[in-house]
Every structure is written in structure tokens, then in C-alpha cells.
Amino acid sequence: MSNILKEIFSDKSFDLEGKIQFHNNEAYKKFLEKLQIVQDQGKSIEVEGVSSITTNLKDGQRQYPLLVENNITSLIITPSKTDIPIILDTKYGQKNLLFQFYKTTNESILENDEHEIVYFRIVFPNNDLNYFIFSYRLQPQLAKTIKDIIESYNTAIAFLDKLFNYNNEEQSQEEYELIYETKKTFLASEALFQKLYLIEEEFKLSFNPIKINNIKNDEQTLYKQIEELYLLLSEKKVIRLNAKLTNSESSTLKILSKDQKIEIGEKIEFTFISDSKYTILNETISIYTASLLCNAVIKEIQEEKDGSRKILYGEVDSQPMYISYSGFKTIDEAQQEKNHIMEHIETYKNALTVDQYIELSNKI
């Protein structure tokens, strides 16, 4: 008896075995078919027609009942997976990127959870670990906060640096460019959401990442609005409006002073204040702009009954009108800038469009 107890309470490992009972032979055949799909494709599949499951611990010739289930309502079979944590150093501290490794009939697969903000999948065809196919999917809409997106993208960049050797001389130029372009995509995405986070902080907002799903058809508009607000409020840039102004009856000015000399055909420049609204992820942001209109030409002068003069202005083909503007959170700040625009008018005349600023930053 002492020998039996010694064996029972020893530290040696036990074998685990199970037995599945099916309602009928047809259910058993379907189980085998689905088991083959799991093996071939690495998918998790629900199985029907199971009546009971019995599991035992086996130690040599002895068996110890572990679990008996007779009321099976749902059973899912899945490939055997091994957890592989990868520790990465990022600018937000150490991050743990958890992968799972499993094999199918023709492939070995390494992937993280498909519901992560950045999903990675590395496939080794024919189970050859010397060659792999790399793919990824950005899913910012799955994040809880904008900061989570930024940190996930930064972790992904650290993983790429660890996975690929950018300076490996054995890589072809084509391979190097493909890898580096992938990294540039992550860097650009991280930078964009970093700008969104700064806007969020500036206006005391809390953007909901799930709203990103709602702008799939108008991503460029969203991205440009983020870039524009960031340029105006964080970088304090002056922006040139990227739109053609048209001549119309609304293009008028009132000149109150009769002493001011004006003539038809004369070029004029003037400043004004406007309010602008931006809608980002269902949040409305209002700012005020101090603007300068350039290359306007007087087309007509009209005398008004109150003694003032109204001028109609337009443009000439050789020098189209354009507007440049700076942005502020309050109307007082915008008014103060408007009063001093003429003192640094060249900054407004030489301003770039949002697209030009983006292109310039991509070259740096």
C-alpha cells in the first residue's frame, strides 16, 4: 500500500486521455471532417452531435477519473497553440507582445490575438522556419483610447525593429525597401494619432476610437482636419486655403472714409476674422481664424446713401486671389493677430497649403 501511495503523491507527470461519445455514426464522421479542417487550416470549429466526454488521468496501468460531461450543448475544437511572449523596449517602457505558435498540415503560424489594435501574422510555408510570409492589420477602432492606439503602434514599430534586420547586407534592395516602407506606414500612423491626442488634450475632449469605423469612406477628410488643427494650434503655422476663390456679388467691401484714394484696377489686401468648425470622430471643435486676402483687384466702386463707398473686387487670371489664415481658440487671440498681420505679411503671402505641409514633413 505504501508503494501505491508513494506513486500517487509523487512528482512525476501523468498522461491525460479522453473519450468522446457521439449520438450516431454520422456525427462521428462529421467530427473527423472538422478535425481535418482544424489540422489543415488552423481554424477553431464548433462540433455537433457529441453526447458525452470523459477524461482520465493515466499512470501506467492505473486510471483516475477526472471529468465526465453528459450534457454537451456546445463543443469547439481548436489547434494546439503555444504562447510565445515577446518583451519589447519602447518609448513608453517595456511592452509584452503575446504571440501564439501552432502548426497546420502545410504551415507553421505565429500570430497575436486578432482583436489587438495591431494584428500580426507570420506564416512559415511547408513548416520551413527559414522562410516566412509577414502580414499585419491596423485596427485602431478596437482601442479604448487614442493613447492606447499610439502606444500599440509604437510597440509594433519596436517589434518590426526586432523582427527585421534593416542593415542586413544579405537582404536585397527590394526586400529592404519593402520592409522600410512597412515601418514608415507605422511611423506615419503613430504620428497622426499623436497629433489627434494633442488636439484631444488641447480641447479637453475624449475621442472614441470606435467612431473610426464610421469614417472609412472619408478617411482623407478626417486626416486632413487633424493635420490642419495640429498645424494651426500646435505648430502655430499660417495655412494657405487650398481652394479657388470665385468672383461674386458677395465679394464686396465698404470703405467709410471718403479721403481714402481707391481706383478701379487697383490691387488690395485686407484682413478679417472668421470662425471655423471641424468635426472629428463625432466631436465638434470650433476655432477662430485671422485671415489675409491677397491679389484682390477692385472691379467697381459704388457710392452709398450713407456716404460710404462699396467696392466690388475680384481677381485677374495671371494672379488668382487666395486666403491665408492662422488659428486660435479664442476670438480675442484672433483679433490681436488680425491687428498685426500687416507687420509680418510675408508669412501669410508665403504660407503653404495643408497638403504641402504634409508633403514637406514626409521628406524630413
GROMACS .gro file of C-alpha atoms in nm:
model
  364
    1MET     CA    1   0.000   0.000   0.000
    2SER     CA    2   0.283   0.238   0.084
    3ASN     CA    3   0.426   0.192  -0.264
    4ILE     CA    4   0.090   0.280  -0.420
    5LEU     CA    5   0.056   0.596  -0.209
    6LYS     CA    6   0.412   0.692  -0.293
    7GLU     CA    7   0.335   0.663  -0.661
    8ILE     CA    8   0.011   0.861  -0.627
    9PHE     CA    9   0.178   1.152  -0.448
   10SER     CA   10   0.498   1.154  -0.649
   11ASP     CA   11   0.601   1.449  -0.869
   12LYS     CA   12   0.613   1.252  -1.191
   13SER     CA   13   0.380   1.364  -1.472
   14PHE     CA   14   0.055   1.191  -1.564
   15ASP     CA   15  -0.092   1.127  -1.905
   16LEU     CA   16  -0.429   1.278  -1.982
   17GLU     CA   17  -0.662   1.084  -2.206
   18GLY     CA   18  -1.018   1.147  -2.314
   19LYS     CA   19  -1.308   0.966  -2.470
   20ILE     CA   20  -1.582   1.126  -2.679
   21GLN     CA   21  -1.917   0.960  -2.740
   22PHE     CA   22  -2.134   1.064  -3.036
   23HIS     CA   23  -2.508   1.042  -3.089
   24ASN     CA   24  -2.458   0.836  -3.404
   25ASN     CA   25  -2.205   0.731  -3.667
   26GLU     CA   26  -2.291   1.027  -3.892
   27ALA     CA   27  -2.197   1.272  -3.614
   28TYR     CA   28  -1.867   1.088  -3.571
   29LYS     CA   29  -1.790   1.118  -3.944
   30LYS     CA   30  -1.862   1.492  -3.939
   31PHE     CA   31  -1.635   1.525  -3.636
   32LEU     CA   32  -1.348   1.365  -3.829
   33GLU     CA   33  -1.411   1.600  -4.125
   34LYS     CA   34  -1.398   1.906  -3.900
   35LEU     CA   35  -1.092   1.774  -3.721
   36GLN     CA   36  -0.918   1.761  -4.058
   37ILE     CA   37  -1.018   2.124  -4.128
   38VAL     CA   38  -0.867   2.227  -3.794
   39GLN     CA   39  -0.548   2.044  -3.889
   40ASP     CA   40  -0.535   2.185  -4.243
   41GLN     CA   41  -0.643   2.543  -4.179
   42GLY     CA   42  -0.575   2.605  -3.810
   43LYS     CA   43  -0.933   2.721  -3.752
   44SER     CA   44  -1.144   2.671  -3.441
   45ILE     CA   45  -1.467   2.489  -3.534
   46GLU     CA   46  -1.781   2.404  -3.341
   47VAL     CA   47  -1.875   2.034  -3.334
   48GLU     CA   48  -2.227   1.896  -3.306
   49GLY     CA   49  -2.364   1.554  -3.220
   50VAL     CA   50  -2.146   1.488  -2.911
   51SER     CA   51  -2.330   1.305  -2.632
   52SER     CA   52  -2.059   1.284  -2.364
   53ILE     CA   53  -1.692   1.348  -2.285
   54THR     CA   54  -1.488   1.151  -2.032
   55THR     CA   55  -1.134   1.243  -1.927
   56ASN     CA   56  -0.895   1.037  -1.715
   57LEU     CA   57  -0.551   1.074  -1.563
   58LYS     CA   58  -0.341   0.774  -1.658
   59ASP     CA   59  -0.045   0.644  -1.463
   60GLY     CA   60   0.089   0.327  -1.613
   61GLN     CA   61  -0.189   0.069  -1.586
   62ARG     CA   62  -0.396   0.276  -1.345
   63GLN     CA   63  -0.658   0.534  -1.446
   64TYR     CA   64  -0.817   0.805  -1.232
   65PRO     CA   65  -1.148   0.964  -1.344
   66LEU     CA   66  -1.107   1.338  -1.387
   67LEU     CA   67  -1.416   1.471  -1.564
   68VAL     CA   68  -1.742   1.333  -1.703
   69GLU     CA   69  -1.975   1.554  -1.905
   70ASN     CA   70  -2.303   1.409  -2.028
   71ASN     CA   71  -2.496   1.723  -2.122
   72ILE     CA   72  -2.290   1.869  -2.407
   73THR     CA   73  -2.457   2.173  -2.563
   74SER     CA   74  -2.153   2.317  -2.741
   75LEU     CA   75  -1.807   2.183  -2.823
   76ILE     CA   76  -1.532   2.368  -3.007
   77ILE     CA   77  -1.214   2.204  -3.133
   78THR     CA   78  -0.911   2.421  -3.187
   79PRO     CA   79  -0.547   2.365  -3.284
   80SER     CA   80  -0.294   2.320  -3.006
   81LYS     CA   81  -0.119   2.653  -2.952
   82THR     CA   82   0.193   2.757  -2.762
   83ASP     CA   83   0.216   3.103  -2.603
   84ILE     CA   84   0.527   3.299  -2.701
   85PRO     CA   85   0.565   3.634  -2.519
   86ILE     CA   86   0.800   3.887  -2.675
   87ILE     CA   87   0.933   4.162  -2.448
   88LEU     CA   88   0.999   4.490  -2.630
   89ASP     CA   89   1.162   4.816  -2.523
   90THR     CA   90   0.952   5.113  -2.635
   91LYS     CA   91   0.950   5.484  -2.551
   92TYR     CA   92   0.656   5.403  -2.322
   93GLY     CA   93   0.853   5.142  -2.128
   94GLN     CA   94   0.868   4.765  -2.169
   95LYS     CA   95   0.573   4.608  -2.350
   96ASN     CA   96   0.478   4.242  -2.372
   97LEU     CA   97   0.356   4.135  -2.716
   98LEU     CA   98   0.192   3.794  -2.675
   99PHE     CA   99   0.203   3.559  -2.975
  100GLN     CA  100   0.073   3.208  -3.023
  101PHE     CA  101   0.251   2.946  -3.231
  102TYR     CA  102   0.074   2.649  -3.391
  103LYS     CA  103   0.104   2.417  -3.689
  104THR     CA  104  -0.128   2.308  -3.966
  105THR     CA  105  -0.070   2.038  -4.226
  106ASN     CA  106   0.134   2.266  -4.453
  107GLU     CA  107   0.222   2.569  -4.240
  108SER     CA  108   0.360   2.689  -3.910
  109ILE     CA  109   0.190   3.006  -3.790
  110LEU     CA  110   0.286   3.274  -3.542
  111GLU     CA  111   0.022   3.536  -3.464
  112ASN     CA  112  -0.109   3.756  -3.187
  113ASP     CA  113  -0.474   3.799  -3.090
  114GLU     CA  114  -0.677   3.904  -3.395
  115HIS     CA  115  -0.861   4.157  -3.177
  116GLU     CA  116  -0.546   4.351  -3.090
  117ILE     CA  117  -0.506   4.709  -3.216
  118VAL     CA  118  -0.223   4.581  -3.437
  119TYR     CA  119  -0.263   4.224  -3.556
  120PHE     CA  120   0.047   4.040  -3.683
  121ARG     CA  121   0.053   3.710  -3.870
  122ILE     CA  122   0.372   3.529  -3.970
  123VAL     CA  123   0.336   3.215  -4.180
  124PHE     CA  124   0.613   2.961  -4.241
  125PRO     CA  125   0.509   2.768  -4.557
  126ASN     CA  126   0.581   2.395  -4.558
  127ASN     CA  127   0.681   2.433  -4.191
  128ASP     CA  128   1.016   2.576  -4.300
  129LEU     CA  129   1.127   2.817  -4.025
  130ASN     CA  130   1.394   2.973  -4.251
  131TYR     CA  131   1.137   3.147  -4.473
  132PHE     CA  132   0.819   3.330  -4.378
  133ILE     CA  133   0.536   3.547  -4.508
  134PHE     CA  134   0.465   3.854  -4.296
  135SER     CA  135   0.134   4.043  -4.282
  136TYR     CA  136  -0.036   4.285  -4.045
  137ARG     CA  137  -0.366   4.467  -3.990
  138LEU     CA  138  -0.416   4.805  -3.820
  139GLN     CA  139  -0.736   4.813  -3.613
  140PRO     CA  140  -0.742   5.146  -3.421
  141GLN     CA  141  -1.120   5.119  -3.381
  142LEU     CA  142  -1.064   4.835  -3.131
  143ALA     CA  143  -0.879   5.062  -2.886
  144LYS     CA  144  -1.035   5.218  -2.577
  145THR     CA  145  -0.845   5.546  -2.601
  146ILE     CA  146  -0.637   5.740  -2.852
  147LYS     CA  147  -0.335   5.697  -2.624
  148ASP     CA  148  -0.378   5.319  -2.646
  149ILE     CA  149  -0.351   5.344  -3.025
  150ILE     CA  150  -0.029   5.547  -3.003
  151GLU     CA  151   0.134   5.303  -2.762
  152SER     CA  152   0.025   5.000  -2.967
  153TYR     CA  153   0.170   5.149  -3.286
  154ASN     CA  154   0.494   5.230  -3.106
  155THR     CA  155   0.511   4.872  -2.976
  156ALA     CA  156   0.453   4.747  -3.330
  157ILE     CA  157   0.745   4.958  -3.454
  158ALA     CA  158   0.968   4.809  -3.184
  159PHE     CA  159   0.857   4.461  -3.294
  160LEU     CA  160   0.945   4.535  -3.658
  161ASP     CA  161   1.290   4.654  -3.549
  162LYS     CA  162   1.339   4.331  -3.358
  163LEU     CA  163   1.197   4.106  -3.628
  164PHE     CA  164   1.384   4.255  -3.923
  165ASN     CA  165   1.748   4.349  -3.951
  166TYR     CA  166   1.734   4.669  -4.155
  167ASN     CA  167   2.108   4.678  -4.200
  168ASN     CA  168   2.147   4.316  -4.302
  169GLU     CA  169   2.365   4.321  -4.613
  170GLU     CA  170   2.225   3.983  -4.722
  171GLN     CA  171   1.887   4.141  -4.793
  172SER     CA  172   1.822   4.262  -5.143
  173GLN     CA  173   1.748   4.630  -5.204
  174GLU     CA  174   1.390   4.536  -5.295
  175GLU     CA  175   1.341   4.348  -4.966
  176TYR     CA  176   1.492   4.634  -4.770
  177GLU     CA  177   1.262   4.890  -4.931
  178LEU     CA  178   0.953   4.678  -4.869
  179ILE     CA  179   1.040   4.634  -4.500
  180TYR     CA  180   1.125   5.000  -4.455
  181GLU     CA  181   0.804   5.115  -4.627
  182THR     CA  182   0.611   4.900  -4.379
  183LYS     CA  183   0.787   5.070  -4.092
  184LYS     CA  184   0.717   5.412  -4.245
  185THR     CA  185   0.346   5.325  -4.252
  186PHE     CA  186   0.354   5.254  -3.879
  187LEU     CA  187   0.553   5.570  -3.808
  188ALA     CA  188   0.308   5.784  -4.007
  189SER     CA  189   0.008   5.626  -3.833
  190GLU     CA  190   0.165   5.678  -3.492
  191ALA     CA  191   0.239   6.043  -3.573
  192LEU     CA  192  -0.118   6.106  -3.692
  193PHE     CA  193  -0.275   5.971  -3.373
  194GLN     CA  194  -0.016   6.156  -3.165
  195LYS     CA  195  -0.144   6.477  -3.324
  196LEU     CA  196  -0.503   6.372  -3.255
  197TYR     CA  197  -0.408   6.309  -2.892
  198LEU     CA  198  -0.260   6.661  -2.863
  199ILE     CA  199  -0.583   6.806  -3.004
  200GLU     CA  200  -0.777   6.595  -2.755
  201GLU     CA  201  -0.570   6.738  -2.469
  202GLU     CA  202  -0.590   7.095  -2.600
  203PHE     CA  203  -0.972   7.096  -2.610
  204LYS     CA  204  -1.029   6.866  -2.308
  205LEU     CA  205  -1.204   6.607  -2.525
  206SER     CA  206  -1.214   6.228  -2.520
  207PHE     CA  207  -1.232   6.086  -2.872
  208ASN     CA  208  -1.393   5.744  -2.902
  209PRO     CA  209  -1.181   5.519  -3.129
  210ILE     CA  210  -1.484   5.306  -3.219
  211LYS     CA  211  -1.607   5.604  -3.423
  212ILE     CA  212  -1.319   5.540  -3.666
  213ASN     CA  213  -1.541   5.271  -3.818
  214ASN     CA  214  -1.781   5.543  -3.929
  215ILE     CA  215  -1.531   5.733  -4.144
  216LYS     CA  216  -1.396   5.456  -4.366
  217ASN     CA  217  -1.533   5.629  -4.676
  218ASP     CA  218  -1.392   5.970  -4.583
  219GLU     CA  219  -1.060   5.897  -4.417
  220GLN     CA  220  -0.868   6.162  -4.611
  221THR     CA  221  -1.101   6.439  -4.490
  222LEU     CA  222  -1.057   6.328  -4.129
  223TYR     CA  223  -0.679   6.305  -4.159
  224LYS     CA  224  -0.655   6.650  -4.320
  225GLN     CA  225  -0.869   6.803  -4.045
  226ILE     CA  226  -0.638   6.654  -3.782
  227GLU     CA  227  -0.331   6.782  -3.968
  228GLU     CA  228  -0.485   7.128  -4.013
  229LEU     CA  229  -0.581   7.170  -3.647
  230TYR     CA  230  -0.240   7.045  -3.538
  231LEU     CA  231  -0.060   7.287  -3.772
  232LEU     CA  232  -0.270   7.583  -3.658
  233LEU     CA  233  -0.277   7.526  -3.283
  234SER     CA  234   0.034   7.322  -3.200
  235GLU     CA  235   0.279   7.433  -3.470
  236LYS     CA  236   0.132   7.787  -3.493
  237LYS     CA  237   0.160   7.772  -3.871
  238VAL     CA  238  -0.010   8.001  -4.121
  239ILE     CA  239  -0.201   7.799  -4.383
  240ARG     CA  240  -0.296   7.890  -4.736
  241LEU     CA  241  -0.650   7.789  -4.828
  242ASN     CA  242  -0.635   7.519  -5.092
  243ALA     CA  243  -0.938   7.636  -5.289
  244LYS     CA  244  -1.007   7.866  -5.579
  245LEU     CA  245  -1.196   8.183  -5.486
  246THR     CA  246  -1.463   8.298  -5.731
  247ASN     CA  247  -1.581   8.647  -5.824
  248SER     CA  248  -1.932   8.717  -5.697
  249GLU     CA  249  -2.159   8.996  -5.574
  250SER     CA  250  -2.073   8.892  -5.220
  251SER     CA  251  -1.712   8.994  -5.284
  252THR     CA  252  -1.763   9.345  -5.156
  253LEU     CA  253  -1.611   9.586  -4.909
  254LYS     CA  254  -1.739   9.908  -4.756
  255ILE     CA  255  -1.494  10.198  -4.737
  256LEU     CA  256  -1.620  10.454  -4.483
  257SER     CA  257  -1.358  10.721  -4.540
  258LYS     CA  258  -1.405  10.943  -4.844
  259ASP     CA  259  -1.046  11.058  -4.809
  260GLN     CA  260  -0.903  10.715  -4.890
  261LYS     CA  261  -0.797  10.704  -5.252
  262ILE     CA  262  -0.910  10.397  -5.441
  263GLU     CA  263  -0.922  10.326  -5.813
  264ILE     CA  264  -1.067  10.054  -6.035
  265GLY     CA  265  -0.797   9.802  -6.123
  266GLU     CA  266  -0.606   9.871  -5.803
  267LYS     CA  267  -0.481   9.567  -5.610
  268ILE     CA  268  -0.592   9.550  -5.247
  269GLU     CA  269  -0.513   9.331  -4.947
  270PHE     CA  270  -0.727   9.316  -4.635
  271THR     CA  271  -0.762   9.117  -4.315
  272PHE     CA  272  -1.066   8.967  -4.145
  273ILE     CA  273  -1.176   8.723  -3.874
  274SER     CA  274  -1.383   8.408  -3.925
  275ASP     CA  275  -1.495   8.114  -3.717
  276SER     CA  276  -1.434   7.758  -3.837
  277LYS     CA  277  -1.580   7.427  -3.724
  278TYR     CA  278  -1.419   7.083  -3.750
  279THR     CA  279  -1.595   6.753  -3.688
  280ILE     CA  280  -1.357   6.479  -3.577
  281LEU     CA  281  -1.493   6.140  -3.466
  282ASN     CA  282  -1.833   6.298  -3.392
  283GLU     CA  283  -1.679   6.575  -3.180
  284THR     CA  284  -1.724   6.936  -3.300
  285ILE     CA  285  -1.431   7.173  -3.250
  286SER     CA  286  -1.465   7.549  -3.304
  287ILE     CA  287  -1.175   7.786  -3.360
  288TYR     CA  288  -1.128   8.143  -3.484
  289THR     CA  289  -0.906   8.240  -3.775
  290ALA     CA  290  -0.725   8.561  -3.859
  291SER     CA  291  -0.703   8.580  -4.238
  292LEU     CA  292  -0.542   8.777  -4.515
  293LEU     CA  293  -0.692   8.804  -4.865
  294CYS     CA  294  -0.428   8.856  -5.134
  295ASN     CA  295  -0.437   8.953  -5.504
  296ALA     CA  296  -0.785   9.106  -5.492
  297VAL     CA  297  -0.842   9.371  -5.762
  298ILE     CA  298  -1.105   9.647  -5.746
  299LYS     CA  299  -1.366   9.584  -6.018
  300GLU     CA  300  -1.624   9.852  -5.938
  301ILE     CA  301  -1.681  10.140  -5.693
  302GLN     CA  302  -2.033  10.236  -5.579
  303GLU     CA  303  -2.138  10.540  -5.374
  304GLU     CA  304  -2.377  10.453  -5.088
  305LYS     CA  305  -2.652  10.676  -4.941
  306ASP     CA  306  -2.474  10.686  -4.603
  307GLY     CA  307  -2.174  10.846  -4.766
  308SER     CA  308  -1.962  10.534  -4.771
  309ARG     CA  309  -1.834  10.363  -5.079
  310LYS     CA  310  -1.884   9.998  -5.167
  311ILE     CA  311  -1.624   9.828  -5.377
  312LEU     CA  312  -1.667   9.505  -5.570
  313TYR     CA  313  -1.346   9.310  -5.604
  314GLY     CA  314  -1.228   9.007  -5.799
  315GLU     CA  315  -0.909   8.873  -5.949
  316VAL     CA  316  -0.709   8.870  -6.267
  317ASP     CA  317  -0.621   8.543  -6.440
  318SER     CA  318  -0.247   8.592  -6.403
  319GLN     CA  319  -0.269   8.633  -6.023
  320PRO     CA  320  -0.561   8.443  -5.864
  321MET     CA  321  -0.693   8.554  -5.525
  322TYR     CA  322  -0.608   8.342  -5.224
  323ILE     CA  323  -0.658   8.344  -4.849
  324SER     CA  324  -0.403   8.257  -4.581
  325TYR     CA  325  -0.503   8.215  -4.218
  326SER     CA  326  -0.383   8.140  -3.866
  327GLY     CA  327  -0.597   7.972  -3.600
  328PHE     CA  328  -0.680   8.042  -3.235
  329LYS     CA  329  -0.902   7.906  -2.959
  330THR     CA  330  -1.048   8.249  -2.869
  331ILE     CA  331  -1.177   8.542  -3.072
  332ASP     CA  332  -0.959   8.782  -2.870
  333GLU     CA  333  -0.644   8.599  -2.982
  334ALA     CA  334  -0.763   8.606  -3.342
  335GLN     CA  335  -0.841   8.979  -3.320
  336GLN     CA  336  -0.499   9.055  -3.180
  337GLU     CA  337  -0.332   8.863  -3.465
  338LYS     CA  338  -0.554   9.035  -3.725
  339ASN     CA  339  -0.434   9.372  -3.597
  340HIS     CA  340  -0.071   9.274  -3.657
  341ILE     CA  341  -0.090   9.068  -3.979
  342MET     CA  342   0.042   9.353  -4.193
  343GLU     CA  343   0.353   9.367  -3.975
  344HIS     CA  344   0.455   9.019  -4.091
  345ILE     CA  345   0.252   8.994  -4.410
  346GLU     CA  346   0.519   8.790  -4.591
  347THR     CA  347   0.448   8.496  -4.356
  348TYR     CA  348   0.090   8.493  -4.488
  349LYS     CA  349   0.186   8.550  -4.851
  350ASN     CA  350   0.434   8.261  -4.843
  351ALA     CA  351   0.214   8.019  -4.646
  352LEU     CA  352   0.180   7.658  -4.766
  353THR     CA  353  -0.136   7.454  -4.805
  354VAL     CA  354  -0.208   7.164  -4.566
  355ASP     CA  355  -0.109   6.918  -4.840
  356GLN     CA  356   0.221   7.097  -4.893
  357TYR     CA  357   0.299   7.092  -4.520
  358ILE     CA  358   0.225   6.717  -4.512
  359GLU     CA  359   0.446   6.656  -4.816
  360LEU     CA  360   0.725   6.859  -4.658
  361SER     CA  361   0.707   6.665  -4.329
  362ASN     CA  362   0.721   6.332  -4.519
  363LYS     CA  363   1.052   6.436  -4.672
  364ILE     CA  364   1.213   6.508  -4.338
   0.00000   0.00000   0.00000
